[in-house]
mmCIF file of C-alpha atoms and ligand atoms in Angstrom:
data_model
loop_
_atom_site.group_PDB
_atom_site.id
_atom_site.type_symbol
_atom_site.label_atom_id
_atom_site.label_comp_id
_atom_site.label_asym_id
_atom_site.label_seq_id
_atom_site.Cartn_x
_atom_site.Cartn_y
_atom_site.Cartn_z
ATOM 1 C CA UNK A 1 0.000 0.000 0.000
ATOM 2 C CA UNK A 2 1.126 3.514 -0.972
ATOM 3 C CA UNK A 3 0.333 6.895 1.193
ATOM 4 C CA UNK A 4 0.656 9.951 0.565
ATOM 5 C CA UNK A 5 2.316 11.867 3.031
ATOM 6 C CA UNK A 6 3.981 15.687 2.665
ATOM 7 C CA UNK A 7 3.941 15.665 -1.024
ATOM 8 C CA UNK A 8 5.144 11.910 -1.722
ATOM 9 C CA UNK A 9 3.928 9.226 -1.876
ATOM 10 C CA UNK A 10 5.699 6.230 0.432
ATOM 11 C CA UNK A 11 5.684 2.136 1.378
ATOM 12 C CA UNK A 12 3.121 1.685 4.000
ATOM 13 C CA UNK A 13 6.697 0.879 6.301
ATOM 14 C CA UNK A 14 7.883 4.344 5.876
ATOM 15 C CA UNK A 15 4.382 6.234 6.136
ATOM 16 C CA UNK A 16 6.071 7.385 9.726
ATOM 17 C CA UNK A 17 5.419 10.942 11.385
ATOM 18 C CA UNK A 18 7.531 12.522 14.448
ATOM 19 C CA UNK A 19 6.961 11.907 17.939
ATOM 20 C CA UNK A 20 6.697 15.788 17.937
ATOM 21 C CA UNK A 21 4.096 16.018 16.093
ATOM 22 C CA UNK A 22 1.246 18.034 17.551
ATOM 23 C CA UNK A 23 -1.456 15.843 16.055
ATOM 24 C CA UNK A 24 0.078 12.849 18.083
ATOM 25 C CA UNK A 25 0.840 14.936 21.476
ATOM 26 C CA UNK A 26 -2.439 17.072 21.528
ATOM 27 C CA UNK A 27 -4.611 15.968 18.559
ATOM 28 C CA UNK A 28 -4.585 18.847 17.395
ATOM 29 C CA UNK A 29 -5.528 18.604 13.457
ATOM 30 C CA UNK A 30 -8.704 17.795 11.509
ATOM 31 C CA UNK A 31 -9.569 15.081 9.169
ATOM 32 C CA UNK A 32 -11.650 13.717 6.866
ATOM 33 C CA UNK A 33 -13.467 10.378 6.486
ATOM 34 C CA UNK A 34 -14.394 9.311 2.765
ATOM 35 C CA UNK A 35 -15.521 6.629 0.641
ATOM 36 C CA UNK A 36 -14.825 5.750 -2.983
ATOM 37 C CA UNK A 37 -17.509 3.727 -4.834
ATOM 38 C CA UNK A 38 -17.113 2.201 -8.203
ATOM 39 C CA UNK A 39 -14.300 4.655 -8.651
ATOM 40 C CA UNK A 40 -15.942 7.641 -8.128
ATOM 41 C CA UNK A 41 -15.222 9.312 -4.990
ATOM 42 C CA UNK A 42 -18.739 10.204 -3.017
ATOM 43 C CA UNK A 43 -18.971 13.542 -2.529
ATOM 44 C CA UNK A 44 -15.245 14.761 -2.439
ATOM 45 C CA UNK A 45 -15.827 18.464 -2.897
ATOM 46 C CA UNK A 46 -18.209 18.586 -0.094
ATOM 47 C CA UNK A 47 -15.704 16.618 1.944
ATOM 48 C CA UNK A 48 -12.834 18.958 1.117
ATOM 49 C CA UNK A 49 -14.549 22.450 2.002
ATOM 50 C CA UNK A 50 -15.601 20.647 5.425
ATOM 51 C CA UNK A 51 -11.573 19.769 5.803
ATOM 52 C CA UNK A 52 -10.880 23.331 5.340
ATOM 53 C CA UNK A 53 -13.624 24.645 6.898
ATOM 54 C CA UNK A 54 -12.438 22.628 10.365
ATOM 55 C CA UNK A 55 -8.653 23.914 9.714
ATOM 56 C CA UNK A 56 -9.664 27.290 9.174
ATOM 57 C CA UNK A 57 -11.467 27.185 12.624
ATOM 58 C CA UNK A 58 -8.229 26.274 14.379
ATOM 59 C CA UNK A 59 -6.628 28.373 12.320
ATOM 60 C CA UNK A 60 -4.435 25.584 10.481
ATOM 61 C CA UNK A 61 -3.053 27.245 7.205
ATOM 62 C CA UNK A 62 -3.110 24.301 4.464
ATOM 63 C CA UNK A 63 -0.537 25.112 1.808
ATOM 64 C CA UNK A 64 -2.367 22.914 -0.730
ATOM 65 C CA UNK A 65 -5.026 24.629 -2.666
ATOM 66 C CA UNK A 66 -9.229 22.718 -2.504
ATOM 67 C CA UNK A 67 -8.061 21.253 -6.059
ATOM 68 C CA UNK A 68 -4.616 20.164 -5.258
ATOM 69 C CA UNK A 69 -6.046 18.304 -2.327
ATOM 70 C CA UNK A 70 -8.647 16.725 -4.477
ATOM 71 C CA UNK A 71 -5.831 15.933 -6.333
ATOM 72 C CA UNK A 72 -4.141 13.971 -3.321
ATOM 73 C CA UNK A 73 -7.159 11.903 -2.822
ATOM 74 C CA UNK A 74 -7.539 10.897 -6.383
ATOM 75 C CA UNK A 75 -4.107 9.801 -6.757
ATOM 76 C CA UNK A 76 -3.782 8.126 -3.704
ATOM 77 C CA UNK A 77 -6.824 5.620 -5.288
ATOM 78 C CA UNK A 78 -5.013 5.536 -8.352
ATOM 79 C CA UNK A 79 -1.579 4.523 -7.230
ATOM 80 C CA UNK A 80 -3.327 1.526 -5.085
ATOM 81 C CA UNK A 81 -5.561 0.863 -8.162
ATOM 82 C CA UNK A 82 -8.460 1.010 -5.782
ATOM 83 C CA UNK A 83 -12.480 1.581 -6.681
ATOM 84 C CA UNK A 84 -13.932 0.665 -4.001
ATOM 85 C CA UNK A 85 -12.509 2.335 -0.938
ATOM 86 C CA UNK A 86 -12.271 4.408 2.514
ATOM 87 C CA UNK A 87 -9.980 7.178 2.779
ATOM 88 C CA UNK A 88 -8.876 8.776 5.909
ATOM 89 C CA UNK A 89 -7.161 12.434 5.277
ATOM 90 C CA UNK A 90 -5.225 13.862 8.138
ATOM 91 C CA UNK A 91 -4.062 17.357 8.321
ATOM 92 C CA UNK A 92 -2.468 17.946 11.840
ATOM 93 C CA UNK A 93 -0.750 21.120 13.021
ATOM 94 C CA UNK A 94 2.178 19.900 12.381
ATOM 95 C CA UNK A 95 6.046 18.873 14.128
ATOM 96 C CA UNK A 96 6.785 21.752 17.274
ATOM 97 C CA UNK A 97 8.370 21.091 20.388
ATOM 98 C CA UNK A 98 6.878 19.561 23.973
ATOM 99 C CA UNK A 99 4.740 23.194 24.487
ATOM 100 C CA UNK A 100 1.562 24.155 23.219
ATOM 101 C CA UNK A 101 2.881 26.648 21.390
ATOM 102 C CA UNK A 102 1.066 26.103 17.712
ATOM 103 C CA UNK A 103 3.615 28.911 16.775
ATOM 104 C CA UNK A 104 6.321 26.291 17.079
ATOM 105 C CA UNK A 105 4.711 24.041 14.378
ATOM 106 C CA UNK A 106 6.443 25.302 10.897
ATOM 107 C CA UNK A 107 4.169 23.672 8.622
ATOM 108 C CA UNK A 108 0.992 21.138 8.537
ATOM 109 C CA UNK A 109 1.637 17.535 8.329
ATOM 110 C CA UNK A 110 -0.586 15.639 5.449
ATOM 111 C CA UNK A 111 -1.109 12.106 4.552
ATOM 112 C CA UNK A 112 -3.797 10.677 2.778
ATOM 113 C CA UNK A 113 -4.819 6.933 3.503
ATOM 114 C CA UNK A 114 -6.602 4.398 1.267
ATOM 115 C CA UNK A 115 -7.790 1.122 2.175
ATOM 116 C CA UNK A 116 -10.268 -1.121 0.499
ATOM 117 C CA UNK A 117 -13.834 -0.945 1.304
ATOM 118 C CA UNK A 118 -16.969 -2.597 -0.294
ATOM 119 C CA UNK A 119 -20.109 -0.860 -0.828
ATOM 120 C CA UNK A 120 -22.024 -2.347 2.721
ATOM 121 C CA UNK A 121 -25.832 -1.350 3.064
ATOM 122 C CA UNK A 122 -26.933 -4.433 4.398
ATOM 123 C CA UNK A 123 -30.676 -5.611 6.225
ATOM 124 C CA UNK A 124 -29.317 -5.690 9.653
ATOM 125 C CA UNK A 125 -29.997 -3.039 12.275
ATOM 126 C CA UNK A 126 -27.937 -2.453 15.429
ATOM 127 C CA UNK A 127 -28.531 -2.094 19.268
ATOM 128 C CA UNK A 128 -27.396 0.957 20.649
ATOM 129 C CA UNK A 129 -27.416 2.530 24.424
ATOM 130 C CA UNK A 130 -27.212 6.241 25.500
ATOM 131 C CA UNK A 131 -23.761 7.154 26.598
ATOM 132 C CA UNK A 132 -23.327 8.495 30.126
ATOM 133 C CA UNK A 133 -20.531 11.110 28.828
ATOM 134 C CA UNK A 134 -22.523 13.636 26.744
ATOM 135 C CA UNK A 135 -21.177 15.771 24.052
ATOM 136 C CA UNK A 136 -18.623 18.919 24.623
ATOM 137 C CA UNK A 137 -21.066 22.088 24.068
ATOM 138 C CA UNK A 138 -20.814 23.839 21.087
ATOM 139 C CA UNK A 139 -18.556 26.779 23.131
ATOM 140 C CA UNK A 140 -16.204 24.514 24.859
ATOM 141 C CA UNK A 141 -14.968 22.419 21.871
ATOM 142 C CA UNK A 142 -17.528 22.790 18.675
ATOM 143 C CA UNK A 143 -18.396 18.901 17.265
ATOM 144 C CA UNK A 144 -18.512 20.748 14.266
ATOM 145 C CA UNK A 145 -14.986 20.919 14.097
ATOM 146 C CA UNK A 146 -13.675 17.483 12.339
ATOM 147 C CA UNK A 147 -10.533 17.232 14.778
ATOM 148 C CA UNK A 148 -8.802 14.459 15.743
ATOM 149 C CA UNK A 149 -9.868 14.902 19.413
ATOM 150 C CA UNK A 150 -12.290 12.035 19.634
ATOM 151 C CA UNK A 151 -11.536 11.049 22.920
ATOM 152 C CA UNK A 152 -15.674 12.486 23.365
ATOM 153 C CA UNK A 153 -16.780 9.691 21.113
ATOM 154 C CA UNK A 154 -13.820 7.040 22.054
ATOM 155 C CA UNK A 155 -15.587 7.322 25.857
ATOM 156 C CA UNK A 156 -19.263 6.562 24.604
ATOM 157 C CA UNK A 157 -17.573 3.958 22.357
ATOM 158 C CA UNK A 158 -16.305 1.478 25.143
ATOM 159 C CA UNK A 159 -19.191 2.145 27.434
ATOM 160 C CA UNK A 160 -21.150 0.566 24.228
ATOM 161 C CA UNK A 161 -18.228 -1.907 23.958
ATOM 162 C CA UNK A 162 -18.623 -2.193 27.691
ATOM 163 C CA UNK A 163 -22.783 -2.728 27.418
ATOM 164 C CA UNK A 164 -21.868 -5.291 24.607
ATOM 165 C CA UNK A 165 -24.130 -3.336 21.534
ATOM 166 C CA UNK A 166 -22.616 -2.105 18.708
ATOM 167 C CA UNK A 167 -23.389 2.162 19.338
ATOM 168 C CA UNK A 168 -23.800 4.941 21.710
ATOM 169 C CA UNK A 169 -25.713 8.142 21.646
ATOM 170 C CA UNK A 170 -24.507 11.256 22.946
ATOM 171 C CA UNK A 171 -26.474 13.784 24.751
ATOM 172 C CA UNK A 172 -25.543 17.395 24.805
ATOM 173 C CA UNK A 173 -25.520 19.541 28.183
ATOM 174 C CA UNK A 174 -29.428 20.018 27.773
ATOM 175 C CA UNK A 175 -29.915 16.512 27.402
ATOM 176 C CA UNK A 176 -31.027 16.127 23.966
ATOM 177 C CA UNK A 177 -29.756 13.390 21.752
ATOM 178 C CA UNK A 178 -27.781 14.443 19.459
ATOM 179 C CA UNK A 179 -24.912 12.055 17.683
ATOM 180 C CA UNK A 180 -23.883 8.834 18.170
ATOM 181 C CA UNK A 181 -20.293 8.424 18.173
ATOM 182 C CA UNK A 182 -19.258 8.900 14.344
ATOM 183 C CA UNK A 183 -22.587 9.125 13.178
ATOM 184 C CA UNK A 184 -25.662 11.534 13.181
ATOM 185 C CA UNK A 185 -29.205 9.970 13.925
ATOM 186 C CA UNK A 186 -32.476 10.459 12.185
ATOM 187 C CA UNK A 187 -35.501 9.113 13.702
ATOM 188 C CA UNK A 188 -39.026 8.816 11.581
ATOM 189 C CA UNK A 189 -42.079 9.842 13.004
ATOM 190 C CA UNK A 190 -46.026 9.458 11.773
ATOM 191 C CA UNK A 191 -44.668 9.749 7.632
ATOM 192 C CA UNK A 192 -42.214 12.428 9.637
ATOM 193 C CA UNK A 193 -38.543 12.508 8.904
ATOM 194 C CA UNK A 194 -36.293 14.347 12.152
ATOM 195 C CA UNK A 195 -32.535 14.937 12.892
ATOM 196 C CA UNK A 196 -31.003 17.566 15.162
ATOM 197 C CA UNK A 197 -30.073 20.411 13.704
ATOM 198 C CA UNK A 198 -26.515 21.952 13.085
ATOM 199 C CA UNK A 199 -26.854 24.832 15.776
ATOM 200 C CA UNK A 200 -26.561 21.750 18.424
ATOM 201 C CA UNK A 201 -23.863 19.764 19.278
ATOM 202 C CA UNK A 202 -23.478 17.257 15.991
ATOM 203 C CA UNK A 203 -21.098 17.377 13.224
ATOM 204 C CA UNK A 204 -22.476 18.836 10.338
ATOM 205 C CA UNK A 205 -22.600 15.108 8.390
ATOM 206 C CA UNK A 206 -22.144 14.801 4.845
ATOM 207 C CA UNK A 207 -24.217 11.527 4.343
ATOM 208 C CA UNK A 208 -26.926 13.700 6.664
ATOM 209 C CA UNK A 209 -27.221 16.299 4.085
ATOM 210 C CA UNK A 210 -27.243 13.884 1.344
ATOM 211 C CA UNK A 211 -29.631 11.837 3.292
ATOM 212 C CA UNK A 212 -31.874 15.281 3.912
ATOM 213 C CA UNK A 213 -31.990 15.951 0.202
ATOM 214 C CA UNK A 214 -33.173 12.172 -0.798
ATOM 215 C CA UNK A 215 -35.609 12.481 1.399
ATOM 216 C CA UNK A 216 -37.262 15.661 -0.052
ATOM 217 C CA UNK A 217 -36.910 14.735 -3.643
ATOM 218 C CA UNK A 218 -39.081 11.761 -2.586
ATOM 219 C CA UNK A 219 -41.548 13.831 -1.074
ATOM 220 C CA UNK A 220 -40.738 13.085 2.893
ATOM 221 C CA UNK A 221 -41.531 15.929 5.158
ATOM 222 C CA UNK A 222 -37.453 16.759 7.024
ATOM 223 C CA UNK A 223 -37.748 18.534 9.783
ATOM 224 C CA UNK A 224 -34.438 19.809 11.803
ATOM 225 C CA UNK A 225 -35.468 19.642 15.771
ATOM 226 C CA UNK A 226 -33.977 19.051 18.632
ATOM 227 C CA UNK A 227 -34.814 15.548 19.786
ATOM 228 C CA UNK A 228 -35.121 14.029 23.554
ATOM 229 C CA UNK A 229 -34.535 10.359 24.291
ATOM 230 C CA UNK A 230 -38.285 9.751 24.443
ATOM 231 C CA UNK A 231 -38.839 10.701 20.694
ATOM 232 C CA UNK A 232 -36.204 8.232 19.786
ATOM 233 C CA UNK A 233 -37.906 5.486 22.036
ATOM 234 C CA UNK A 234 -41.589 6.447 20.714
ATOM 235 C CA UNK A 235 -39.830 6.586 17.169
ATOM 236 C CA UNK A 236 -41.583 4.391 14.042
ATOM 237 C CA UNK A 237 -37.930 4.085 12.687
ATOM 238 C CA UNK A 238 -34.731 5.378 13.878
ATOM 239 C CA UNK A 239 -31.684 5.239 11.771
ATOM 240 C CA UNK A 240 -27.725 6.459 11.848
ATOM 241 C CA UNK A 241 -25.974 7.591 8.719
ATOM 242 C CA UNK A 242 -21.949 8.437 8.060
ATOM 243 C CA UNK A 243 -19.209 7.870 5.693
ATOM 244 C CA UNK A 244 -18.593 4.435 7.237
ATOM 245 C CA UNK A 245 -22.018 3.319 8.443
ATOM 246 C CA UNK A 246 -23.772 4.618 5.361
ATOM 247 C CA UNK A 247 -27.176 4.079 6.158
ATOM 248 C CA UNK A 248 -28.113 1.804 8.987
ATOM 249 C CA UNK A 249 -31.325 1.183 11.006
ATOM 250 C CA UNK A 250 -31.138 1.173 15.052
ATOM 251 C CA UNK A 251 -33.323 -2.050 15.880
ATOM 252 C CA UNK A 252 -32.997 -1.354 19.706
ATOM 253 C CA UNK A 253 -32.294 1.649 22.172
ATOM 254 C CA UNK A 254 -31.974 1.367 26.021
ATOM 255 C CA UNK A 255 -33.793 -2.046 25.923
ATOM 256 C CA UNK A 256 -36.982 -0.481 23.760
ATOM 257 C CA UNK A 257 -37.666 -2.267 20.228
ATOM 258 C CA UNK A 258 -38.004 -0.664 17.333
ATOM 259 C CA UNK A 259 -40.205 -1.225 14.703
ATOM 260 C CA UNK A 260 -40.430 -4.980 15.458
ATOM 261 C CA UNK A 261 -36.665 -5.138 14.636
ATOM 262 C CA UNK A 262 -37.680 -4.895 10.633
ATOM 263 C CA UNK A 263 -35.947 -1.783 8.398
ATOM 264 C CA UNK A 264 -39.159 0.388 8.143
ATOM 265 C CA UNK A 265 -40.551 1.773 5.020
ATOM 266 C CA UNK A 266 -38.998 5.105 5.016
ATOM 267 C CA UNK A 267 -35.442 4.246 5.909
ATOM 268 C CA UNK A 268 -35.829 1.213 3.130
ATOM 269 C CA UNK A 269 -36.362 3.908 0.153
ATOM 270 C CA UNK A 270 -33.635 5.931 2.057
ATOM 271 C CA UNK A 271 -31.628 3.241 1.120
ATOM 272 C CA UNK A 272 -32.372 2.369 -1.825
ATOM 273 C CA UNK A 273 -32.202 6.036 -2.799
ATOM 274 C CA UNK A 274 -28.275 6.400 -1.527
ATOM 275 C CA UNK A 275 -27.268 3.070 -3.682
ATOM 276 C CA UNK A 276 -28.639 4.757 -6.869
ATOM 277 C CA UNK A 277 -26.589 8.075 -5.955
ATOM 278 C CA UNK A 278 -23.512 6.761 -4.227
ATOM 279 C CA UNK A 279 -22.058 6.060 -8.043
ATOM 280 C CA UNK A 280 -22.823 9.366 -9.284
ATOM 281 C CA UNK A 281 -22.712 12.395 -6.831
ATOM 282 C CA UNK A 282 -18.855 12.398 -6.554
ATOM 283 C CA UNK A 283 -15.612 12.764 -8.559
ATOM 284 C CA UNK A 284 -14.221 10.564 -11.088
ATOM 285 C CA UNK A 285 -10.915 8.486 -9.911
ATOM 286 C CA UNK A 286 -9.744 7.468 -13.644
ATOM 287 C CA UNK A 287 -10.669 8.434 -17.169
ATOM 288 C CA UNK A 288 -13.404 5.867 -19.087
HETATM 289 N N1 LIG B 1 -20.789 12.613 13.639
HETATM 290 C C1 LIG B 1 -19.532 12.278 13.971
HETATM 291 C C2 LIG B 1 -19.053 12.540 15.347
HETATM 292 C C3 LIG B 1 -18.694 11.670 13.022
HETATM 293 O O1 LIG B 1 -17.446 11.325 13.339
HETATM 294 C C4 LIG B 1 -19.200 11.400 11.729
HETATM 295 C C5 LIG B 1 -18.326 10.717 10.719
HETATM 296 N N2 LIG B 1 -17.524 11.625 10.029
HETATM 297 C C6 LIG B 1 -20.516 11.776 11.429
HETATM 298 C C7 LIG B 1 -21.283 12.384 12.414
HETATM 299 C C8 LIG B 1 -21.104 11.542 10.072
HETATM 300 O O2 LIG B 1 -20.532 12.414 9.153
HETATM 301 P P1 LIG B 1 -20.349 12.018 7.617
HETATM 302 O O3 LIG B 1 -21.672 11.640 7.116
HETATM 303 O O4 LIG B 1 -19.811 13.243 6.999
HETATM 304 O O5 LIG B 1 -19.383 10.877 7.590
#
């Protein structure tokens, strides 16, 4: 496997960054999750201005222009020969010294991973709890921020691990539910579809907005409202959606059954909707 990091691309063996780097001491960077489908890449552009968007708001100066970064991601498919793939893009602050100091880091460290990945969107649904951490507020540490500080969501994780079910939800400091831990949540109510909007505590997710705009070109009422526990256990179907998860149904929260544990109506043309588009909305890996 090839990555691309600072400008070359190197052996998987030699894909090495310093100790000193302040993504590794502090996590201080932002990153990108994205997928590749038939060898187009889903949504790149909208992934890219999100990247930026989260450096510009730790004020982390990329030197690569939007396109040569597009660039980065489409070559880094090409020179694995992959189609069908997940690509992590890392842009930390870069190597400083043992202090804070973001002065001290010269110049942004970037690598650009890509691993194999088939298409998933299978029937099952998944049991998920509601974590006992909740999520940082939007003025102590914004979630819509893409940084590589996921200790938040790597808490709720093994308390899920811990409960043996495959997710947690967050709650923010209101107590609404707002994310799970790398996914946003959608719940369907009477012909209703609902997710929390972006003034709470979620990250702004790209399969969300894509997910949004399905749903009104098929007609579905979206609403954008915060949402308590209760609406989620009352819900007729409840779903996550992200780069990774795509789109996947919650069968169970907190011990209540949803939906009789089938993928309801709504969520099923969701579905079926995102594996028509999942080819097409996205940028083109090689020429044909
Ligand atoms: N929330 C969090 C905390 C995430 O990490 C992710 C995954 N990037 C999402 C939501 C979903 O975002 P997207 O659809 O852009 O992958």
């Amino acid at each position: 496997m090839k990555i691309y990091l600072n400008g070359k691309f190197v052996d998987e063996k030699d894909a090495k960054v310093s100790v000193f780097d302040h993504g590794l001491l502090y996590g201080d960077g932002v990153f990108e999750g994205i997928r590749a489908y038939d060898g187009v890449v889903f949504m790149l552009k909208e992934h890219i201005d999100r990247l930026y968007d989260s450096a510009k708001s730790l004020c982390i100066d990329i030197p690569l222009t939007k396109e040569e970064m597009i660039e980065v991601v489409l070559e880094t498919l090409r020179v694995n020969n992959l189609r069908d793939a997940y690509i992590r893009l890392v842009v930390t602050r870069g190597v400083g010294d043992l202090g804070l100091d973001p002065r001290k880091c010269k110049e942004p460290t970037i690598f650009c991973i890509a691993i194999p990945m088939p298409p998933l969107l299978g029937e099952d649904g998944i049991r998920v709890i509601t974590a006992s951490v909740r999520r940082l507020p939007v003025d102590v540490l914004n979630p819509a921020v893409k940084s590589l500080n996921y200790l938040n969501s790597i808490l709720a994780k093994i308390q899920a691990n811990y409960a043996g079910v495959d997710e947690a939800f967050l709650l923010d400091d209101k107590g609404f539910v707002v994310e799970g831990t790398g996914d946003n949540i959608f719940v369907v109510k009477n012909g209703v579809l609902k997710t929390p909007p972006v003034y709470q505590s979620i990250l702004k997710g790209i399969t969300r907005d894509v997910v949004i705009k399905l749903a009104k070109e098929e007609g579905i009422e979206v609403v954008e409202e915060p949402l308590t526990l209760n609406d989620l256990y009352t819900a007729d179907e409840l779903f996550i959606t992200g780069t990774a998860a795509e789109i996947v149904p919650v069968f169970e929260i907190d011990g209540r059954v949803i939906n009789n544990r089938q993928v309801g109506e709504i969520t099923k043309k969701l579905k079926e909707k995102f594996k028509e588009i999942r080819t097409k909305w996205g940028i083109k890996v090689y020429d044909e």
